[in-house]
Amino acid sequence: MRQTTEAFRSRYRAAIHPFYNPWLHGAFVLLFGVLAIGAFWHPVQQVSWREWLTVPLTLLFFNFGVYTVHRHLGHHKKTFARLFYARHAGDHHSFFTPGHMTYDSARDWRVILFPAWLIVLHTLVISLPLWWLFAQFNSNVAGLFGGCMVLGYLTYEVFHACEHLPPDNPLTRLPWIRQMRRLHELHHRRERMQERNFNIVFPLMDYLFGTLYWEPEPVPLSHSRPSMTRMQHHIEIVGEPVTVLAYAASVSRWPEWHPSSLRIDGPQGPLHAGAHFEEDIHAGGRAGHLHWEVSEYLPGRRWCARAQGDHGLSLLLTYECTAEQGGTRFVRTLDYRFAGLGMRIANRLLLRRRIERESAASMLALRDRAAQYISATRASA
């Protein structure tokens, strides 16, 4: 059974050492990095144009190295890198999930930044020996290479932190950072994290190796428009929130409990962010077809999906669960609107009341079907 993001965050924060200082952590990494870059670059002088090529080539080399480590060690368990795998795939990807991609306080930097000692190890064990090797042939190339290796490390840390900034931070509006934030958000989807978007600063290697994945940011439905209709229903269901939401988010089961759902063409089981499915419906006395995309799934807590349908219909469906004594409080919120004037009038005069009745009936059926499903699952366990 998967734990919720909030539960994991609470446990992770409780385990952080009380003497941990995020500002000292960040300042040490930045100061050490700047001093190391200065030390590598200080002897460099009278650089030729050929030697300047060391800068972009080194940053490309670092980009490739980060991509390789992230893809093959951060998301695939190897014996010699099990600690890195546990920290990244285990801690980082459990702390930051779709819908929960931002940190709440500076102490959360503990799960974003690498340990402070790693920049020292990177400089002394990787950058310095390679600097010495290149220095046997060309001191300028060696200095530029060593400095850019540390610069690449600092750039990674800064960009990764920006990709988890709260959305109201001014930095998130910068085009480069905004695009990388979106790519990183898509990478954090459970079904994508082992396959897509491993670059943090510049997605060149993702492009070259065919692992780049992009979806435009969803356009929020505006509740201020006159044509928006909202319906919200809640019910108590016997069972734990994780199990209840997993059943409700298994869209292939919708025809079992929702009277408007006739047929589902999509994957089995609870669907995660990015999943697509099709639905034939008969709602409000009218037949139709919906094209769905899941936008969020936080097990035991929240599930959201958007759909486009006939007659300019667009809708947002949200399921939310909270634990209560003896069961789960399940809340279903449906926001929808029609683009055409005729359908908006029909909705106001007739459709809304019918859809309201169907939605209320679906909640009663969901309660009974979910209880049966949970009971059968326990009996077979």
mmCIF file of C-alpha atoms in Angstrom:
data_model
loop_
_atom_site.group_PDB
_atom_site.id
_atom_site.type_symbol
_atom_site.label_atom_id
_atom_site.label_comp_id
_atom_site.label_asym_id
_atom_site.label_seq_id
_atom_site.Cartn_x
_atom_site.Cartn_y
_atom_site.Cartn_z
ATOM 1 C CA MET A 1 0.000 0.000 0.000
ATOM 2 C CA ARG A 2 1.480 3.302 -1.070
ATOM 3 C CA GLN A 3 1.946 6.025 1.504
ATOM 4 C CA THR A 4 0.627 9.511 0.866
ATOM 5 C CA THR A 5 2.976 12.352 0.044
ATOM 6 C CA GLU A 6 2.055 14.304 3.153
ATOM 7 C CA ALA A 7 2.685 11.309 5.417
ATOM 8 C CA PHE A 8 6.107 10.755 3.867
ATOM 9 C CA ARG A 9 6.975 14.454 4.144
ATOM 10 C CA SER A 10 6.067 14.465 7.816
ATOM 11 C CA ARG A 11 8.276 11.460 8.547
ATOM 12 C CA TYR A 12 11.162 12.796 6.471
ATOM 13 C CA ARG A 13 11.075 16.198 8.158
ATOM 14 C CA ALA A 14 10.932 14.602 11.591
ATOM 15 C CA ALA A 15 14.100 12.643 10.773
ATOM 16 C CA ILE A 16 16.130 15.736 9.779
ATOM 17 C CA HIS A 17 18.749 16.501 12.417
ATOM 18 C CA PRO A 18 17.657 19.427 14.613
ATOM 19 C CA PHE A 19 21.013 21.140 14.032
ATOM 20 C CA TYR A 20 20.617 21.047 10.247
ATOM 21 C CA ASN A 21 20.875 24.579 8.842
ATOM 22 C CA PRO A 22 19.696 24.885 5.224
ATOM 23 C CA TRP A 23 21.246 28.329 4.775
ATOM 24 C CA LEU A 24 24.623 27.044 5.974
ATOM 25 C CA HIS A 25 24.233 24.057 3.656
ATOM 26 C CA GLY A 26 23.549 26.218 0.614
ATOM 27 C CA ALA A 27 26.187 28.809 1.528
ATOM 28 C CA PHE A 28 28.901 26.165 1.947
ATOM 29 C CA VAL A 29 28.165 24.578 -1.440
ATOM 30 C CA LEU A 30 28.124 27.969 -3.160
ATOM 31 C CA LEU A 31 31.235 29.314 -1.424
ATOM 32 C CA PHE A 32 33.282 26.156 -1.911
ATOM 33 C CA GLY A 33 32.224 25.990 -5.552
ATOM 34 C CA VAL A 34 33.124 29.612 -6.267
ATOM 35 C CA LEU A 35 36.514 29.242 -4.550
ATOM 36 C CA ALA A 36 37.241 26.019 -6.443
ATOM 37 C CA ILE A 37 36.330 27.658 -9.761
ATOM 38 C CA GLY A 38 38.567 30.593 -8.907
ATOM 39 C CA ALA A 39 41.446 28.273 -8.023
ATOM 40 C CA PHE A 40 41.130 26.393 -11.312
ATOM 41 C CA TRP A 41 40.771 29.538 -13.417
ATOM 42 C CA HIS A 42 43.373 31.702 -11.677
ATOM 43 C CA PRO A 43 46.419 30.415 -13.662
ATOM 44 C CA VAL A 44 44.573 30.681 -16.998
ATOM 45 C CA GLN A 45 45.956 33.438 -19.226
ATOM 46 C CA GLN A 46 46.180 34.445 -22.888
ATOM 47 C CA VAL A 47 43.557 31.952 -23.946
ATOM 48 C CA SER A 48 43.333 31.163 -27.642
ATOM 49 C CA TRP A 49 40.005 30.635 -29.395
ATOM 50 C CA ARG A 50 40.688 26.911 -29.620
ATOM 51 C CA GLU A 51 41.269 26.764 -25.880
ATOM 52 C CA TRP A 52 37.989 28.611 -25.240
ATOM 53 C CA LEU A 53 36.225 25.652 -26.846
ATOM 54 C CA THR A 54 37.041 23.805 -23.618
ATOM 55 C CA VAL A 55 34.207 25.662 -21.878
ATOM 56 C CA PRO A 56 31.238 24.431 -23.979
ATOM 57 C CA LEU A 57 32.808 21.005 -24.454
ATOM 58 C CA THR A 58 33.265 20.551 -20.695
ATOM 59 C CA LEU A 59 29.704 21.654 -19.955
ATOM 60 C CA LEU A 60 28.471 19.187 -22.570
ATOM 61 C CA PHE A 61 30.587 16.482 -20.950
ATOM 62 C CA PHE A 62 29.134 17.330 -17.544
ATOM 63 C CA ASN A 63 25.625 17.358 -19.012
ATOM 64 C CA PHE A 64 26.201 13.863 -20.375
ATOM 65 C CA GLY A 65 27.600 12.676 -17.046
ATOM 66 C CA VAL A 66 24.610 13.989 -15.086
ATOM 67 C CA TYR A 67 22.216 12.408 -17.576
ATOM 68 C CA THR A 68 23.955 9.039 -17.342
ATOM 69 C CA VAL A 69 24.124 8.989 -13.550
ATOM 70 C CA HIS A 70 20.549 10.187 -13.150
ATOM 71 C CA ARG A 71 19.125 7.733 -15.656
ATOM 72 C CA HIS A 72 21.073 4.602 -14.834
ATOM 73 C CA LEU A 73 21.890 4.990 -11.117
ATOM 74 C CA GLY A 74 19.183 7.306 -9.822
ATOM 75 C CA HIS A 75 16.319 5.182 -11.132
ATOM 76 C CA HIS A 76 17.782 1.695 -11.462
ATOM 77 C CA LYS A 77 19.104 -0.010 -8.355
ATOM 78 C CA LYS A 78 22.787 -0.954 -8.535
ATOM 79 C CA THR A 79 24.666 -2.522 -5.651
ATOM 80 C CA PHE A 80 27.519 -0.007 -5.733
ATOM 81 C CA ALA A 81 25.121 2.970 -5.839
ATOM 82 C CA ARG A 82 22.297 1.780 -3.594
ATOM 83 C CA LEU A 83 22.566 4.782 -1.250
ATOM 84 C CA PHE A 84 22.194 7.220 -4.131
ATOM 85 C CA TYR A 85 19.240 5.233 -5.467
ATOM 86 C CA ALA A 86 17.547 5.206 -2.056
ATOM 87 C CA ARG A 87 18.054 8.942 -1.589
ATOM 88 C CA HIS A 88 16.899 9.876 -5.086
ATOM 89 C CA ALA A 89 14.237 7.397 -6.202
ATOM 90 C CA GLY A 90 13.186 6.724 -2.618
ATOM 91 C CA ASP A 91 13.356 10.029 -0.758
ATOM 92 C CA HIS A 92 13.320 12.731 -3.427
ATOM 93 C CA HIS A 93 10.624 11.181 -5.609
ATOM 94 C CA SER A 94 8.447 10.363 -2.600
ATOM 95 C CA PHE A 95 8.784 13.885 -1.204
ATOM 96 C CA PHE A 96 8.011 15.580 -4.549
ATOM 97 C CA THR A 97 5.102 14.087 -6.481
ATOM 98 C CA PRO A 98 2.717 15.508 -9.122
ATOM 99 C CA GLY A 99 0.725 18.212 -7.392
ATOM 100 C CA HIS A 100 3.353 18.451 -4.646
ATOM 101 C CA MET A 101 6.410 19.652 -6.555
ATOM 102 C CA THR A 102 7.368 22.626 -4.365
ATOM 103 C CA TYR A 103 9.080 22.852 -1.010
ATOM 104 C CA ASP A 104 7.334 24.463 1.957
ATOM 105 C CA SER A 105 10.318 25.788 3.918
ATOM 106 C CA ALA A 106 14.088 26.100 3.633
ATOM 107 C CA ARG A 107 14.570 22.923 5.690
ATOM 108 C CA ASP A 108 13.120 21.007 2.746
ATOM 109 C CA TRP A 109 16.351 21.841 0.885
ATOM 110 C CA ARG A 110 17.710 18.771 2.645
ATOM 111 C CA VAL A 111 15.892 16.588 0.100
ATOM 112 C CA ILE A 112 16.725 18.820 -2.894
ATOM 113 C CA LEU A 113 20.421 19.655 -2.531
ATOM 114 C CA PHE A 114 23.121 17.025 -2.608
ATOM 115 C CA PRO A 115 24.924 16.474 0.716
ATOM 116 C CA ALA A 116 27.364 19.331 1.324
ATOM 117 C CA TRP A 117 30.388 17.030 1.246
ATOM 118 C CA LEU A 118 29.607 15.837 -2.285
ATOM 119 C CA ILE A 119 30.915 18.990 -3.976
ATOM 120 C CA VAL A 120 34.215 18.459 -2.138
ATOM 121 C CA LEU A 121 34.318 14.844 -3.338
ATOM 122 C CA HIS A 122 33.396 15.904 -6.874
ATOM 123 C CA THR A 123 36.177 18.492 -6.916
ATOM 124 C CA LEU A 124 38.943 16.409 -5.328
ATOM 125 C CA VAL A 125 38.199 12.968 -6.765
ATOM 126 C CA ILE A 126 36.907 13.818 -10.262
ATOM 127 C CA SER A 127 37.764 17.370 -11.299
ATOM 128 C CA LEU A 128 41.242 17.629 -9.762
ATOM 129 C CA PRO A 129 42.720 14.389 -11.217
ATOM 130 C CA LEU A 130 41.371 15.282 -14.681
ATOM 131 C CA TRP A 131 42.765 18.801 -14.298
ATOM 132 C CA TRP A 132 46.189 17.305 -13.520
ATOM 133 C CA LEU A 133 45.956 15.017 -16.553
ATOM 134 C CA PHE A 134 45.101 17.876 -18.937
ATOM 135 C CA ALA A 135 47.761 20.079 -17.344
ATOM 136 C CA GLN A 136 50.430 17.739 -18.681
ATOM 137 C CA PHE A 137 49.471 18.952 -22.159
ATOM 138 C CA ASN A 138 47.912 22.410 -21.839
ATOM 139 C CA SER A 139 47.526 24.405 -18.610
ATOM 140 C CA ASN A 140 44.835 26.692 -20.011
ATOM 141 C CA VAL A 141 42.674 23.777 -21.128
ATOM 142 C CA ALA A 142 43.214 22.124 -17.740
ATOM 143 C CA GLY A 143 42.174 25.252 -15.815
ATOM 144 C CA LEU A 144 39.108 25.901 -17.934
ATOM 145 C CA PHE A 145 38.092 22.245 -17.708
ATOM 146 C CA GLY A 146 38.443 22.030 -13.919
ATOM 147 C CA GLY A 147 36.535 25.258 -13.340
ATOM 148 C CA CYS A 148 33.721 24.282 -15.689
ATOM 149 C CA MET A 149 33.351 20.897 -14.011
ATOM 150 C CA VAL A 150 32.625 22.669 -10.721
ATOM 151 C CA LEU A 151 30.511 25.282 -12.510
ATOM 152 C CA GLY A 152 28.389 22.490 -13.958
ATOM 153 C CA TYR A 153 27.851 21.115 -10.448
ATOM 154 C CA LEU A 154 26.738 24.512 -9.108
ATOM 155 C CA THR A 155 24.466 25.090 -12.094
ATOM 156 C CA TYR A 156 22.818 21.719 -11.481
ATOM 157 C CA GLU A 157 22.159 22.556 -7.833
ATOM 158 C CA VAL A 158 20.738 25.986 -8.634
ATOM 159 C CA PHE A 159 18.467 24.784 -11.447
ATOM 160 C CA HIS A 160 17.241 21.800 -9.460
ATOM 161 C CA ALA A 161 16.336 24.079 -6.552
ATOM 162 C CA CYS A 162 14.518 26.429 -8.961
ATOM 163 C CA GLU A 163 12.520 23.495 -10.307
ATOM 164 C CA HIS A 164 11.033 23.017 -6.836
ATOM 165 C CA LEU A 165 10.389 26.690 -6.056
ATOM 166 C CA PRO A 166 6.866 27.783 -5.112
ATOM 167 C CA PRO A 167 5.051 28.878 -8.303
ATOM 168 C CA ASP A 168 4.696 32.498 -7.147
ATOM 169 C CA ASN A 169 8.469 32.981 -7.023
ATOM 170 C CA PRO A 170 9.592 35.473 -9.738
ATOM 171 C CA LEU A 171 12.339 33.108 -10.921
ATOM 172 C CA THR A 172 9.737 30.612 -12.097
ATOM 173 C CA ARG A 173 8.584 33.074 -14.759
ATOM 174 C CA LEU A 174 11.967 33.097 -16.496
ATOM 175 C CA PRO A 175 11.475 31.182 -19.774
ATOM 176 C CA TRP A 176 14.412 28.779 -19.384
ATOM 177 C CA ILE A 177 13.577 27.895 -15.792
ATOM 178 C CA ARG A 178 9.877 27.617 -16.562
ATOM 179 C CA GLN A 179 10.498 25.099 -19.337
ATOM 180 C CA MET A 180 12.866 23.017 -17.212
ATOM 181 C CA ARG A 181 10.387 23.095 -14.312
ATOM 182 C CA ARG A 182 7.751 21.626 -16.609
ATOM 183 C CA LEU A 183 10.100 18.909 -17.894
ATOM 184 C CA HIS A 184 11.120 18.066 -14.333
ATOM 185 C CA GLU A 185 7.493 17.930 -13.213
ATOM 186 C CA LEU A 186 6.756 15.436 -15.985
ATOM 187 C CA HIS A 187 9.813 13.407 -14.931
ATOM 188 C CA HIS A 188 8.373 13.123 -11.405
ATOM 189 C CA ARG A 189 5.330 11.239 -12.646
ATOM 190 C CA ARG A 190 5.613 7.685 -11.393
ATOM 191 C CA GLU A 191 5.143 6.164 -14.827
ATOM 192 C CA ARG A 192 7.730 8.496 -16.436
ATOM 193 C CA MET A 193 10.560 8.762 -13.918
ATOM 194 C CA GLN A 194 12.495 5.699 -15.139
ATOM 195 C CA GLU A 195 12.171 6.632 -18.801
ATOM 196 C CA ARG A 196 11.930 10.394 -19.434
ATOM 197 C CA ASN A 197 13.467 13.835 -18.797
ATOM 198 C CA PHE A 198 16.704 13.129 -16.921
ATOM 199 C CA ASN A 199 18.447 16.411 -17.717
ATOM 200 C CA ILE A 200 18.096 19.168 -15.133
ATOM 201 C CA VAL A 201 19.756 22.217 -16.719
ATOM 202 C CA PHE A 202 19.533 21.705 -20.484
ATOM 203 C CA PRO A 203 17.658 18.779 -22.130
ATOM 204 C CA LEU A 204 20.206 18.100 -24.864
ATOM 205 C CA MET A 205 20.992 14.511 -23.855
ATOM 206 C CA ASP A 206 17.311 13.717 -23.435
ATOM 207 C CA TYR A 207 16.823 14.929 -26.990
ATOM 208 C CA LEU A 208 19.805 12.995 -28.387
ATOM 209 C CA PHE A 209 18.947 9.735 -26.608
ATOM 210 C CA GLY A 210 15.207 9.925 -27.263
ATOM 211 C CA THR A 211 14.099 10.331 -23.647
ATOM 212 C CA LEU A 212 12.708 13.860 -23.959
ATOM 213 C CA TYR A 213 8.998 14.057 -23.133
ATOM 214 C CA TRP A 214 6.851 17.181 -23.238
ATOM 215 C CA GLU A 215 3.265 18.054 -22.508
ATOM 216 C CA PRO A 216 1.979 21.630 -22.408
ATOM 217 C CA GLU A 217 0.841 22.896 -19.046
ATOM 218 C CA PRO A 218 -2.903 22.361 -18.586
ATOM 219 C CA VAL A 219 -5.019 25.483 -18.920
ATOM 220 C CA PRO A 220 -7.015 25.886 -15.698
ATOM 221 C CA LEU A 221 -10.758 26.051 -15.956
ATOM 222 C CA SER A 222 -11.907 29.473 -14.827
ATOM 223 C CA HIS A 223 -14.597 29.320 -12.181
ATOM 224 C CA SER A 224 -15.408 32.980 -12.815
ATOM 225 C CA ARG A 225 -17.014 32.323 -16.200
ATOM 226 C CA PRO A 226 -20.832 32.439 -16.187
ATOM 227 C CA SER A 227 -21.064 29.118 -18.026
ATOM 228 C CA MET A 228 -19.171 27.199 -15.338
ATOM 229 C CA THR A 229 -21.238 24.719 -13.383
ATOM 230 C CA ARG A 230 -19.966 23.120 -10.182
ATOM 231 C CA MET A 231 -21.395 20.104 -8.429
ATOM 232 C CA GLN A 232 -19.975 18.651 -5.242
ATOM 233 C CA HIS A 233 -21.121 15.553 -3.377
ATOM 234 C CA HIS A 234 -19.636 13.659 -0.473
ATOM 235 C CA ILE A 235 -20.276 10.340 1.210
ATOM 236 C CA GLU A 236 -18.799 8.125 3.917
ATOM 237 C CA ILE A 237 -17.261 4.867 2.679
ATOM 238 C CA VAL A 238 -16.024 1.999 4.826
ATOM 239 C CA GLY A 239 -12.337 1.496 4.102
ATOM 240 C CA GLU A 240 -9.000 3.258 4.186
ATOM 241 C CA PRO A 241 -8.488 6.350 1.973
ATOM 242 C CA VAL A 242 -5.756 4.730 -0.131
ATOM 243 C CA THR A 243 -7.965 1.762 -1.016
ATOM 244 C CA VAL A 244 -11.105 3.840 -1.577
ATOM 245 C CA LEU A 245 -9.378 6.307 -3.885
ATOM 246 C CA ALA A 246 -7.604 3.508 -5.756
ATOM 247 C CA TYR A 247 -11.008 1.976 -6.513
ATOM 248 C CA ALA A 248 -12.562 5.279 -7.589
ATOM 249 C CA ALA A 249 -9.504 6.133 -9.725
ATOM 250 C CA SER A 250 -9.754 2.784 -11.524
ATOM 251 C CA VAL A 251 -11.725 4.286 -14.396
ATOM 252 C CA SER A 252 -12.395 0.909 -16.013
ATOM 253 C CA ARG A 253 -14.770 0.312 -13.066
ATOM 254 C CA TRP A 254 -16.791 3.501 -13.534
ATOM 255 C CA PRO A 255 -19.642 1.759 -15.407
ATOM 256 C CA GLU A 256 -20.073 -0.413 -12.301
ATOM 257 C CA TRP A 257 -21.201 2.514 -10.170
ATOM 258 C CA HIS A 258 -21.829 5.637 -12.250
ATOM 259 C CA PRO A 259 -25.136 5.590 -14.167
ATOM 260 C CA SER A 260 -23.847 8.008 -16.831
ATOM 261 C CA SER A 261 -20.762 5.956 -17.736
ATOM 262 C CA LEU A 262 -21.471 3.411 -20.455
ATOM 263 C CA ARG A 263 -18.051 2.241 -21.651
ATOM 264 C CA ILE A 264 -14.394 2.953 -20.850
ATOM 265 C CA ASP A 265 -11.499 2.428 -23.228
ATOM 266 C CA GLY A 266 -8.359 2.719 -21.113
ATOM 267 C CA PRO A 267 -5.879 0.989 -18.799
ATOM 268 C CA GLN A 268 -6.864 -1.106 -15.812
ATOM 269 C CA GLY A 269 -6.224 -0.074 -12.220
ATOM 270 C CA PRO A 270 -5.886 3.420 -10.719
ATOM 271 C CA LEU A 271 -4.583 5.842 -13.332
ATOM 272 C CA HIS A 272 -1.691 8.182 -12.633
ATOM 273 C CA ALA A 273 -0.959 11.662 -13.959
ATOM 274 C CA GLY A 274 -0.509 11.677 -17.731
ATOM 275 C CA ALA A 275 -2.736 8.675 -18.410
ATOM 276 C CA HIS A 276 -5.346 8.979 -21.164
ATOM 277 C CA PHE A 277 -8.647 7.163 -21.650
ATOM 278 C CA GLU A 278 -11.907 7.437 -23.582
ATOM 279 C CA GLU A 279 -15.459 7.253 -22.225
ATOM 280 C CA ASP A 280 -18.901 6.843 -23.780
ATOM 281 C CA ILE A 281 -21.532 8.529 -21.625
ATOM 282 C CA HIS A 282 -25.260 9.148 -21.402
ATOM 283 C CA ALA A 283 -25.589 12.146 -19.084
ATOM 284 C CA GLY A 284 -28.508 14.478 -18.612
ATOM 285 C CA GLY A 285 -30.496 12.516 -21.168
ATOM 286 C CA ARG A 286 -27.882 13.022 -23.918
ATOM 287 C CA ALA A 287 -25.332 10.588 -25.361
ATOM 288 C CA GLY A 288 -21.741 11.760 -25.776
ATOM 289 C CA HIS A 289 -18.073 10.893 -25.808
ATOM 290 C CA LEU A 290 -15.273 12.213 -23.590
ATOM 291 C CA HIS A 291 -11.497 12.312 -24.110
ATOM 292 C CA TRP A 292 -9.853 12.199 -20.680
ATOM 293 C CA GLU A 293 -6.394 12.972 -19.296
ATOM 294 C CA VAL A 294 -5.431 12.397 -15.670
ATOM 295 C CA SER A 295 -3.667 15.432 -14.235
ATOM 296 C CA GLU A 296 -2.969 14.325 -10.656
ATOM 297 C CA TYR A 297 -2.978 11.241 -8.467
ATOM 298 C CA LEU A 298 -1.915 11.400 -4.838
ATOM 299 C CA PRO A 299 -2.766 7.961 -3.398
ATOM 300 C CA GLY A 300 -5.196 8.171 -0.524
ATOM 301 C CA ARG A 301 -5.653 11.897 -0.960
ATOM 302 C CA ARG A 302 -6.577 13.356 -4.341
ATOM 303 C CA TRP A 303 -7.226 12.406 -7.980
ATOM 304 C CA CYS A 304 -7.956 14.856 -10.818
ATOM 305 C CA ALA A 305 -8.720 14.463 -14.509
ATOM 306 C CA ARG A 306 -9.792 16.755 -17.353
ATOM 307 C CA ALA A 307 -11.970 15.927 -20.328
ATOM 308 C CA GLN A 308 -13.130 17.371 -23.621
ATOM 309 C CA GLY A 309 -16.404 16.291 -25.178
ATOM 310 C CA ASP A 310 -19.065 17.023 -27.755
ATOM 311 C CA HIS A 311 -20.739 20.435 -28.103
ATOM 312 C CA GLY A 312 -17.694 22.237 -26.698
ATOM 313 C CA LEU A 313 -17.967 20.461 -23.339
ATOM 314 C CA SER A 314 -14.938 20.732 -21.049
ATOM 315 C CA LEU A 315 -14.857 19.443 -17.515
ATOM 316 C CA LEU A 316 -12.672 18.897 -14.492
ATOM 317 C CA LEU A 317 -13.338 15.980 -12.152
ATOM 318 C CA THR A 318 -11.754 15.810 -8.695
ATOM 319 C CA TYR A 319 -11.871 13.072 -6.064
ATOM 320 C CA GLU A 320 -10.645 13.853 -2.548
ATOM 321 C CA CYS A 321 -10.368 11.515 0.426
ATOM 322 C CA THR A 322 -9.827 12.135 4.121
ATOM 323 C CA ALA A 323 -9.664 9.557 6.884
ATOM 324 C CA GLU A 324 -12.480 9.589 9.394
ATOM 325 C CA GLN A 325 -13.332 7.292 12.258
ATOM 326 C CA GLY A 326 -14.357 3.990 10.794
ATOM 327 C CA GLY A 327 -13.817 4.907 7.170
ATOM 328 C CA THR A 328 -13.193 7.554 4.533
ATOM 329 C CA ARG A 329 -14.923 10.789 3.633
ATOM 330 C CA PHE A 330 -15.050 10.805 -0.161
ATOM 331 C CA VAL A 331 -15.713 14.110 -1.963
ATOM 332 C CA ARG A 332 -16.491 14.262 -5.680
ATOM 333 C CA THR A 333 -16.323 17.677 -7.372
ATOM 334 C CA LEU A 334 -17.419 18.153 -10.983
ATOM 335 C CA ASP A 335 -16.797 21.447 -12.809
ATOM 336 C CA TYR A 336 -18.028 21.710 -16.378
ATOM 337 C CA ARG A 337 -19.066 24.163 -19.042
ATOM 338 C CA PHE A 338 -20.325 24.230 -22.629
ATOM 339 C CA ALA A 339 -18.843 26.514 -25.262
ATOM 340 C CA GLY A 340 -22.028 27.069 -27.251
ATOM 341 C CA LEU A 341 -24.838 29.366 -26.169
ATOM 342 C CA GLY A 342 -27.536 26.801 -26.970
ATOM 343 C CA MET A 343 -26.005 24.142 -24.731
ATOM 344 C CA ARG A 344 -25.449 26.663 -21.941
ATOM 345 C CA ILE A 345 -29.147 27.511 -22.029
ATOM 346 C CA ALA A 346 -30.100 23.807 -22.122
ATOM 347 C CA ASN A 347 -27.812 23.188 -19.162
ATOM 348 C CA ARG A 348 -29.432 25.947 -17.135
ATOM 349 C CA LEU A 349 -32.977 24.855 -17.957
ATOM 350 C CA LEU A 350 -32.710 21.065 -17.904
ATOM 351 C CA LEU A 351 -29.359 19.299 -18.027
ATOM 352 C CA ARG A 352 -27.990 20.545 -14.728
ATOM 353 C CA ARG A 353 -30.853 19.071 -12.665
ATOM 354 C CA ARG A 354 -30.556 15.716 -14.420
ATOM 355 C CA ILE A 355 -26.775 15.575 -14.000
ATOM 356 C CA GLU A 356 -27.193 16.520 -10.360
ATOM 357 C CA ARG A 357 -29.511 13.558 -9.760
ATOM 358 C CA GLU A 358 -27.202 11.201 -11.624
ATOM 359 C CA SER A 359 -24.194 12.398 -9.618
ATOM 360 C CA ALA A 360 -26.014 11.923 -6.308
ATOM 361 C CA ALA A 361 -27.051 8.413 -7.343
ATOM 362 C CA SER A 362 -23.509 7.588 -8.369
ATOM 363 C CA MET A 363 -22.232 8.349 -4.865
ATOM 364 C CA LEU A 364 -24.596 5.846 -3.287
ATOM 365 C CA ALA A 365 -23.593 3.229 -5.834
ATOM 366 C CA LEU A 366 -19.895 4.021 -5.281
ATOM 367 C CA ARG A 367 -20.290 3.509 -1.543
ATOM 368 C CA ASP A 368 -21.820 0.069 -2.007
ATOM 369 C CA ARG A 369 -19.521 -1.076 -4.827
ATOM 370 C CA ALA A 370 -16.363 0.155 -3.091
ATOM 371 C CA ALA A 371 -17.340 -1.629 0.125
ATOM 372 C CA GLN A 372 -17.899 -4.860 -1.800
ATOM 373 C CA TYR A 373 -14.589 -4.488 -3.617
ATOM 374 C CA ILE A 374 -12.640 -3.770 -0.419
ATOM 375 C CA SER A 375 -14.318 -6.673 1.374
ATOM 376 C CA ALA A 376 -13.512 -9.061 -1.483
ATOM 377 C CA THR A 377 -9.922 -7.823 -1.628
ATOM 378 C CA ARG A 378 -9.440 -8.445 2.085
ATOM 379 C CA ALA A 379 -11.000 -11.892 1.839
ATOM 380 C CA SER A 380 -8.652 -12.917 -0.964
ATOM 381 C CA ALA A 381 -5.525 -11.490 0.743
#
